[in-house]
Short mmCIF file of C-alpha atoms in Angstrom, two decimals:
data_model
loop_
_atom_site.label_atom_id
_atom_site.label_comp_id
_atom_site.label_asym_id
_atom_site.label_seq_id
_atom_site.Cartn_x
_atom_site.Cartn_y
_atom_site.Cartn_z
CA UNK A 1 220.40 -47.99 9.53
CA UNK A 2 218.17 -50.94 10.22
CA UNK A 3 214.35 -50.29 10.57
CA UNK A 4 211.98 -53.12 11.72
CA UNK A 5 209.17 -53.18 9.62
CA UNK A 6 205.55 -53.32 10.99
CA UNK A 7 204.02 -56.67 10.02
CA UNK A 8 200.24 -56.50 8.94
CA UNK A 9 197.80 -58.25 11.34
CA UNK A 10 196.89 -60.49 8.47
CA UNK A 11 200.54 -61.63 8.01
CA UNK A 12 200.87 -62.03 11.70
CA UNK A 13 197.54 -64.31 11.67
CA UNK A 14 198.71 -66.17 8.82
CA UNK A 15 202.04 -66.96 10.31
CA UNK A 16 200.43 -68.48 13.27
CA UNK A 17 197.93 -70.28 11.71
CA UNK A 18 200.54 -71.80 9.20
CA UNK A 19 202.80 -73.18 12.41
CA UNK A 20 199.60 -74.55 13.82
CA UNK A 21 198.93 -76.52 10.85
CA UNK A 22 202.36 -77.74 10.52
CA UNK A 23 202.91 -78.68 14.22
CA UNK A 24 199.30 -79.85 15.01
CA UNK A 25 197.55 -80.60 11.70
CA UNK A 26 194.01 -79.34 11.31
CA UNK A 27 193.04 -75.66 11.69
CA UNK A 28 192.93 -73.31 14.82
CA UNK A 29 189.39 -72.32 16.09
CA UNK A 30 190.86 -68.73 15.95
CA UNK A 31 193.67 -66.46 16.07
CA UNK A 32 194.19 -63.72 18.79
CA UNK A 33 196.51 -60.60 18.68
CA UNK A 34 197.86 -58.43 21.15
CA UNK A 35 200.36 -55.48 21.06
CA UNK A 36 204.14 -55.12 22.58
CA UNK A 37 204.25 -51.60 24.25
CA UNK A 38 206.49 -48.89 25.00
CA UNK A 39 206.71 -46.68 27.92
CA UNK A 40 206.56 -42.78 27.20
CA UNK A 41 207.61 -42.04 30.94
CA UNK A 42 207.27 -43.63 34.36
CA UNK A 43 209.80 -46.31 34.72
CA UNK A 44 210.25 -48.75 37.62
CA UNK A 45 207.07 -47.23 39.27
CA UNK A 46 204.51 -49.70 38.37
CA UNK A 47 205.38 -51.94 41.39
CA UNK A 48 205.89 -48.80 43.60
CA UNK A 49 202.21 -47.65 43.26
CA UNK A 50 202.98 -44.86 40.83
CA UNK A 51 201.71 -43.40 37.74
CA UNK A 52 202.84 -44.73 34.31
CA UNK A 53 202.12 -43.58 30.88
CA UNK A 54 202.70 -46.56 28.19
CA UNK A 55 201.10 -46.90 24.72
CA UNK A 56 200.84 -49.90 22.58
CA UNK A 57 203.06 -50.38 19.58
CA UNK A 58 201.92 -51.59 15.90
CA UNK A 59 204.19 -54.54 16.62
CA UNK A 60 202.49 -57.64 18.00
CA UNK A 61 202.16 -61.18 18.85
CA UNK A 62 199.49 -63.71 17.26
CA UNK A 63 198.59 -67.02 18.70
CA UNK A 64 196.56 -69.84 16.74
CA UNK A 65 194.75 -71.88 19.45
CA UNK A 66 192.27 -74.90 19.50
CA UNK A 67 190.97 -76.77 22.47
CA UNK A 68 191.65 -80.23 23.25
CA UNK A 69 189.59 -83.12 24.66
CA UNK A 70 192.15 -83.81 27.40
CA UNK A 71 194.16 -81.73 29.90
CA UNK A 72 197.43 -81.46 27.72
CA UNK A 73 198.99 -78.30 26.40
CA UNK A 74 200.92 -78.10 23.58
CA UNK A 75 202.82 -74.87 22.49
CA UNK A 76 205.06 -73.94 19.62
CA UNK A 77 206.60 -70.90 18.07
CA UNK A 78 208.03 -69.69 14.75
CA UNK A 79 210.98 -67.77 16.93
CA UNK A 80 212.58 -71.05 18.43
CA UNK A 81 212.86 -74.71 18.02
CA UNK A 82 211.99 -75.14 21.50
CA UNK A 83 208.34 -76.73 22.06
CA UNK A 84 206.63 -77.83 25.19
CA UNK A 85 204.06 -80.39 26.03
CA UNK A 86 202.71 -80.96 29.43
CA UNK A 87 199.69 -81.47 31.69
CA UNK A 88 197.93 -78.57 33.07
CA UNK A 89 198.58 -80.19 36.40
CA UNK A 90 202.24 -79.84 35.90
CA UNK A 91 202.48 -76.22 35.78
CA UNK A 92 204.06 -74.18 38.66
CA UNK A 93 206.69 -71.96 39.57
CA UNK A 94 209.51 -72.43 37.31
CA UNK A 95 207.71 -75.18 35.26
CA UNK A 96 207.96 -75.11 32.41
CA UNK A 97 211.05 -72.92 32.11
CA UNK A 98 211.96 -70.65 28.92
CA UNK A 99 209.30 -68.91 26.73
CA UNK A 100 206.64 -71.67 27.29
CA UNK A 101 206.14 -70.50 30.78
CA UNK A 102 204.27 -67.13 29.69
CA UNK A 103 201.45 -69.28 27.89
CA UNK A 104 201.42 -72.13 30.33
CA UNK A 105 201.18 -69.66 33.31
CA UNK A 106 198.20 -67.93 31.94
CA UNK A 107 196.33 -71.30 31.53
CA UNK A 108 197.49 -72.22 35.10
CA UNK A 109 196.07 -68.96 36.65
CA UNK A 110 192.91 -69.44 34.82
CA UNK A 111 192.40 -73.15 35.85
CA UNK A 112 189.77 -72.44 38.57
CA UNK A 113 187.71 -70.56 35.86
CA UNK A 114 187.40 -73.69 33.92
CA UNK A 115 190.36 -73.93 31.28
CA UNK A 116 191.16 -77.22 29.43
CA UNK A 117 193.89 -78.64 27.44
CA UNK A 118 194.78 -76.47 24.37
CA UNK A 119 197.40 -76.41 21.45
CA UNK A 120 198.94 -73.17 20.74
CA UNK A 121 201.00 -71.66 18.01
CA UNK A 122 202.76 -68.03 18.16
CA UNK A 123 204.03 -66.05 15.70
CA UNK A 124 205.47 -62.56 16.69
CA UNK A 125 206.63 -59.22 15.50
CA UNK A 126 207.61 -57.73 18.89
CA UNK A 127 211.61 -58.21 19.22
CA UNK A 128 212.27 -60.54 21.82
CA UNK A 129 214.68 -59.10 24.82
CA UNK A 130 214.10 -55.45 23.41
CA UNK A 131 212.12 -54.18 26.61
CA UNK A 132 209.03 -53.78 24.58
CA UNK A 133 206.88 -56.33 26.55
CA UNK A 134 206.89 -59.68 24.35
CA UNK A 135 205.93 -61.44 27.07
CA UNK A 136 202.95 -59.50 28.01
CA UNK A 137 201.88 -59.54 24.38
CA UNK A 138 202.05 -63.25 24.46
CA UNK A 139 200.38 -63.50 27.60
CA UNK A 140 197.42 -61.47 26.79
CA UNK A 141 196.76 -62.81 23.47
CA UNK A 142 196.59 -66.26 24.93
CA UNK A 143 194.65 -65.12 27.86
CA UNK A 144 191.89 -63.63 25.65
CA UNK A 145 192.09 -66.50 23.41
CA UNK A 146 191.57 -69.14 26.08
CA UNK A 147 188.65 -66.88 27.68
CA UNK A 148 186.77 -66.87 24.63
CA UNK A 149 187.24 -70.52 23.52
CA UNK A 150 186.16 -71.77 27.20
CA UNK A 151 183.52 -69.20 27.61
CA UNK A 152 184.98 -68.03 30.85
CA UNK A 153 182.52 -64.99 31.46
CA UNK A 154 185.44 -63.14 32.94
CA UNK A 155 186.24 -59.35 32.31
CA UNK A 156 189.42 -58.29 31.06
CA UNK A 157 190.85 -57.20 34.51
CA UNK A 158 190.67 -61.12 35.44
CA UNK A 159 192.75 -61.75 32.14
CA UNK A 160 195.17 -58.91 33.25
CA UNK A 161 195.51 -60.32 36.61
CA UNK A 162 196.18 -63.96 35.11
CA UNK A 163 198.95 -62.46 32.92
CA UNK A 164 200.64 -60.80 35.70
CA UNK A 165 200.38 -64.11 37.63
CA UNK A 166 202.16 -65.94 35.01
CA UNK A 167 204.95 -63.73 34.53
CA UNK A 168 205.60 -63.23 38.48
CA UNK A 169 204.77 -67.01 39.83
CA UNK A 170 205.60 -69.17 36.73
CA UNK A 171 208.23 -67.27 34.71
CA UNK A 172 209.61 -65.82 38.19
CA UNK A 173 209.83 -62.16 36.64
CA UNK A 174 209.08 -59.69 39.51
CA UNK A 175 207.37 -57.18 37.04
CA UNK A 176 204.50 -54.78 37.91
CA UNK A 177 201.15 -54.85 35.70
CA UNK A 178 201.78 -52.14 33.43
CA UNK A 179 202.58 -54.18 30.47
CA UNK A 180 199.61 -56.14 30.61
CA UNK A 181 197.15 -53.49 31.50
CA UNK A 182 198.21 -51.57 28.21
CA UNK A 183 198.04 -54.68 26.33
CA UNK A 184 194.49 -55.36 27.33
CA UNK A 185 193.26 -51.43 27.43
CA UNK A 186 195.10 -49.66 24.57
CA UNK A 187 193.28 -47.39 22.21
CA UNK A 188 194.80 -46.06 19.13
CA UNK A 189 196.13 -42.76 18.89
CA UNK A 190 196.24 -42.76 22.96
CA UNK A 191 198.50 -43.39 25.75
CA UNK A 192 196.99 -44.95 28.75
CA UNK A 193 197.76 -43.08 32.11
CA UNK A 194 197.66 -46.16 34.47
CA UNK A 195 197.30 -45.26 38.28
CA UNK A 196 199.10 -48.48 39.83
CA UNK A 197 197.99 -47.70 43.32
CA UNK A 198 194.25 -48.05 42.81
CA UNK A 199 194.23 -49.55 39.08
CA UNK A 200 192.15 -47.02 37.42
CA UNK A 201 192.94 -45.47 34.09
CA UNK A 202 192.48 -42.87 31.82
CA UNK A 203 193.05 -42.56 28.17
CA UNK A 204 194.96 -39.66 26.92
CA UNK A 205 195.31 -38.41 23.41
CA UNK A 206 198.82 -38.72 22.00
CA UNK A 207 198.71 -36.44 19.13
CA UNK A 208 202.19 -36.44 17.69
CA UNK A 209 201.20 -34.87 14.19
CA UNK A 210 199.84 -31.74 16.17
CA UNK A 211 203.21 -31.20 17.81
CA UNK A 212 205.01 -31.52 14.48
CA UNK A 213 207.10 -34.70 16.35
CA UNK A 214 207.58 -38.51 15.99
CA UNK A 215 208.28 -40.96 18.59
CA UNK A 216 211.36 -43.30 17.67
CA UNK A 217 212.08 -46.44 19.26
CA UNK A 218 215.65 -47.78 19.31
CA UNK A 219 216.36 -51.32 20.07
CA UNK A 220 219.80 -51.37 21.26
CA UNK A 221 220.05 -54.98 20.75
CA UNK A 222 221.82 -55.40 24.00
CA UNK A 223 219.64 -58.15 25.43
CA UNK A 224 216.96 -56.94 28.24
CA UNK A 225 216.85 -59.56 30.93
CA UNK A 226 214.58 -59.21 34.18
CA UNK A 227 214.88 -62.51 35.74
CA UNK A 228 218.74 -62.11 36.47
CA UNK A 229 217.86 -60.83 39.99
CA UNK A 230 218.47 -57.02 39.34
CA UNK A 231 215.04 -56.21 39.04
CA UNK A 232 213.98 -58.02 42.20
CA UNK A 233 216.99 -56.20 43.85
CA UNK A 234 215.49 -53.04 43.07
CA UNK A 235 212.19 -53.84 44.41
CA UNK A 236 213.85 -55.20 47.56
CA UNK A 237 215.41 -51.84 48.36
CA UNK A 238 211.88 -50.20 48.20
CA UNK A 239 210.76 -52.74 50.65
CA UNK A 240 213.49 -51.69 53.06
CA UNK A 241 212.71 -48.22 52.44
CA UNK A 242 209.28 -48.68 53.31
CA UNK A 243 210.00 -50.42 56.46
CA UNK A 244 212.43 -47.44 57.65
CA UNK A 245 209.95 -44.94 56.79
CA UNK A 246 206.99 -46.63 58.28
CA UNK A 247 205.09 -46.40 54.85
CA UNK A 248 203.45 -48.83 52.18
CA UNK A 249 203.81 -46.36 49.31
CA UNK A 250 206.05 -43.53 48.29
CA UNK A 251 202.94 -41.77 46.50
CA UNK A 252 202.17 -38.48 47.36
CA UNK A 253 205.21 -37.97 50.01
CA UNK A 254 207.73 -34.62 49.79
CA UNK A 255 210.98 -35.77 48.09
CA UNK A 256 213.32 -33.62 50.22
CA UNK A 257 211.44 -34.55 53.61
CA UNK A 258 211.42 -38.23 52.73
CA UNK A 259 215.02 -38.67 51.78
CA UNK A 260 216.43 -36.80 54.75
CA UNK A 261 214.91 -39.37 56.72
CA UNK A 262 216.94 -42.16 55.21
CA UNK A 263 220.56 -42.92 56.07
CA UNK A 264 221.79 -45.24 53.35
CA UNK A 265 222.87 -43.51 50.25
CA UNK A 266 221.50 -46.06 47.82
CA UNK A 267 218.03 -46.14 49.36
CA UNK A 268 218.22 -42.38 49.06
CA UNK A 269 218.85 -42.65 45.44
CA UNK A 270 216.30 -45.26 44.69
CA UNK A 271 213.68 -43.33 46.77
CA UNK A 272 214.58 -39.92 44.89
CA UNK A 273 213.94 -41.80 41.67
CA UNK A 274 210.59 -42.98 42.49
CA UNK A 275 209.22 -39.73 43.84
CA UNK A 276 210.65 -37.83 41.07
CA UNK A 277 209.64 -40.01 38.51
CA UNK A 278 205.88 -40.02 39.79
CA UNK A 279 205.84 -36.30 39.53
CA UNK A 280 207.28 -36.29 35.85
CA UNK A 281 204.53 -38.78 34.94
CA UNK A 282 202.14 -36.30 36.23
CA UNK A 283 203.51 -33.37 34.38
CA UNK A 284 203.74 -35.44 31.14
CA UNK A 285 199.91 -36.19 31.58
CA UNK A 286 199.17 -32.59 31.86
CA UNK A 287 201.07 -31.66 28.94
CA UNK A 288 199.60 -34.21 26.70
CA UNK A 289 195.84 -33.22 27.88
CA UNK A 290 196.86 -29.78 26.77
CA UNK A 291 198.22 -31.10 23.25
CA UNK A 292 201.64 -30.53 23.97
CA UNK A 293 204.12 -32.98 22.69
CA UNK A 294 207.15 -31.02 21.95
CA UNK A 295 210.38 -29.60 23.96
CA UNK A 296 208.85 -29.68 27.47
CA UNK A 297 207.73 -33.09 27.12
CA UNK A 298 211.11 -34.01 25.79
CA UNK A 299 212.71 -32.34 28.88
CA UNK A 300 210.82 -34.66 31.22
CA UNK A 301 211.67 -37.79 29.11
CA UNK A 302 215.29 -36.51 29.36
CA UNK A 303 215.30 -35.99 33.18
CA UNK A 304 213.75 -39.38 33.57
CA UNK A 305 216.67 -41.15 31.75
CA UNK A 306 219.08 -39.19 34.17
CA UNK A 307 217.37 -40.40 37.19
CA UNK A 308 217.01 -44.24 35.79
CA UNK A 309 220.94 -43.94 34.81
CA UNK A 310 222.08 -42.30 38.30
CA UNK A 311 219.73 -42.79 40.87
CA UNK A 312 218.18 -46.07 40.05
CA UNK A 313 221.03 -47.45 37.99
CA UNK A 314 219.32 -49.57 35.68
CA UNK A 315 220.74 -48.04 32.39
CA UNK A 316 223.66 -49.46 30.14
CA UNK A 317 226.24 -48.13 27.79
CA UNK A 318 223.99 -49.10 24.90
CA UNK A 319 220.97 -47.35 26.29
CA UNK A 320 223.21 -44.20 27.38
CA UNK A 321 224.78 -44.16 23.83
CA UNK A 322 221.38 -44.02 22.25
CA UNK A 323 219.96 -41.36 24.40
CA UNK A 324 223.04 -39.25 24.43
CA UNK A 325 223.14 -39.39 20.39
CA UNK A 326 219.75 -38.48 20.08
CA UNK A 327 219.87 -35.30 22.07
CA UNK A 328 223.03 -34.32 20.16
CA UNK A 329 221.26 -34.86 16.92
CA UNK A 330 218.36 -32.36 18.16
CA UNK A 331 215.92 -34.56 19.71
CA UNK A 332 213.52 -32.72 21.96
CA UNK A 333 214.34 -35.68 24.54
CA UNK A 334 215.14 -39.11 25.01
CA UNK A 335 215.25 -42.01 27.67
CA UNK A 336 215.59 -45.55 28.19
CA UNK A 337 212.33 -47.55 28.32
CA UNK A 338 211.42 -50.80 29.96
CA UNK A 339 213.24 -52.34 32.71
CA UNK A 340 216.62 -51.57 31.80
CA UNK A 341 220.16 -53.28 31.70
CA UNK A 342 219.73 -53.18 27.95
CA UNK A 343 216.61 -53.28 25.90
CA UNK A 344 215.42 -50.08 24.10
CA UNK A 345 215.45 -46.29 24.50
CA UNK A 346 212.70 -44.02 22.85
CA UNK A 347 213.32 -40.45 21.32
CA UNK A 348 210.93 -37.43 21.00
CA UNK A 349 212.14 -36.14 17.67
CA UNK A 350 210.90 -33.01 15.43
CA UNK A 351 209.44 -34.72 12.27
CA UNK A 352 211.86 -33.17 9.82
CA UNK A 353 214.94 -34.51 11.59
CA UNK A 354 214.12 -38.25 11.93
CA UNK A 355 216.62 -39.37 9.61
CA UNK A 356 219.33 -37.28 11.00
CA UNK A 357 218.83 -38.45 14.40
CA UNK A 358 218.73 -42.05 13.37
CA UNK A 359 222.09 -41.56 11.55
CA UNK A 360 223.72 -40.00 14.50
CA UNK A 361 222.33 -42.88 16.91
CA UNK A 362 223.54 -45.49 14.37
CA UNK A 363 227.19 -43.82 13.76
CA UNK A 364 227.41 -43.40 17.69
CA UNK A 365 226.89 -47.21 18.31
CA UNK A 366 229.39 -47.96 15.69
CA UNK A 367 232.00 -45.58 17.01
CA UNK A 368 231.80 -47.00 20.39
CA UNK A 369 231.66 -50.77 19.29
CA UNK A 370 228.34 -51.32 20.58
CA UNK A 371 225.62 -53.54 18.80
CA UNK A 372 224.00 -51.88 15.72
CA UNK A 373 220.67 -50.79 16.94
CA UNK A 374 217.45 -51.41 15.16
CA UNK A 375 214.87 -48.66 14.80
CA UNK A 376 211.09 -49.01 15.17
CA UNK A 377 207.97 -46.77 14.37
CA UNK A 378 206.06 -45.81 17.45
CA UNK A 379 202.37 -44.99 16.58
CA UNK A 380 199.93 -45.71 19.31
CA UNK A 381 198.03 -48.89 18.55
CA UNK A 382 195.09 -50.83 19.91
CA UNK A 383 194.57 -53.70 22.40
CA UNK A 384 194.23 -57.34 22.41
CA UNK A 385 191.43 -58.78 20.06
CA UNK A 386 190.57 -61.73 17.97
CA UNK A 387 191.60 -61.48 14.28
CA UNK A 388 189.49 -64.41 13.25
#
């Protein structure tokens, strides 16, 4: 069994600062940290005006940053030998490519507010490609850094929007705004109920101890890719459904009446997932409001996975193996989390059988010839902040 240890913020900050000194010389002006996230329930509905229920993880990204006197940006990371140097004016859709698009894109989105050149060094404990939003952790830590360094006088909503634009327009990933919202708004011990239709949020206590449960994140180590066309194809199918139905959102629509108006079987499946998933999030929020994080919540999580697997078709053999094994071993519920096509699953597990569930998931992957999964501890953490 392979567990991913939580890296203390001090160690994350030290790692970013050490890389900064090595790459650029001298000291950074500060280090900022933002968390990865896991979505408890509510998948592929952030871009459909739905409700989502993510929480921040104790796995995070640190950026060490220093202003420059010109309009050049330099970016390095401990996780790759690929660095980027370029003029801010050179940044645009598809340029730069790769991981640096996520930081360069944030600077690009905030240019109108007065951002200048910077050096940035990145160190992270969020596993890349796991579906735990390493990209938003990078965007939001950097957005907060340059906002404070350049005295932008903007609130976090502006930084959230800039981070979303970086991901959508520069990196080319057609994601919604859930990841950036939780990275900027998380509170320890809480999940965030985000209304993606109007942008409103509500903090909901996520008291696992009271229910005698633990949330287990399973990184299947099957690469999670959102820029390969599949994510965009799902969004396009919804646009087609909107046009046929004459609506701009599926929110509040009756499931059976709505799907009866569609002819194409694929559109029926896609719409059925969206409407039913919104309902599951509403039910899950109600359970957590009552302090219930046991079998009822677990049943909603499992139903979510079935819908994502069968109706939205975004699961994978690795994700299905992890979910099925967790349920066999006694988990209250389990589901894929994130965009799908690889990445991570999450399981709600009675506290006294966590080890047994982990063993079964690990063994199931081995029997099927799948990559060895990595297990993460899911304790709701806080939002982006300056470390020093």
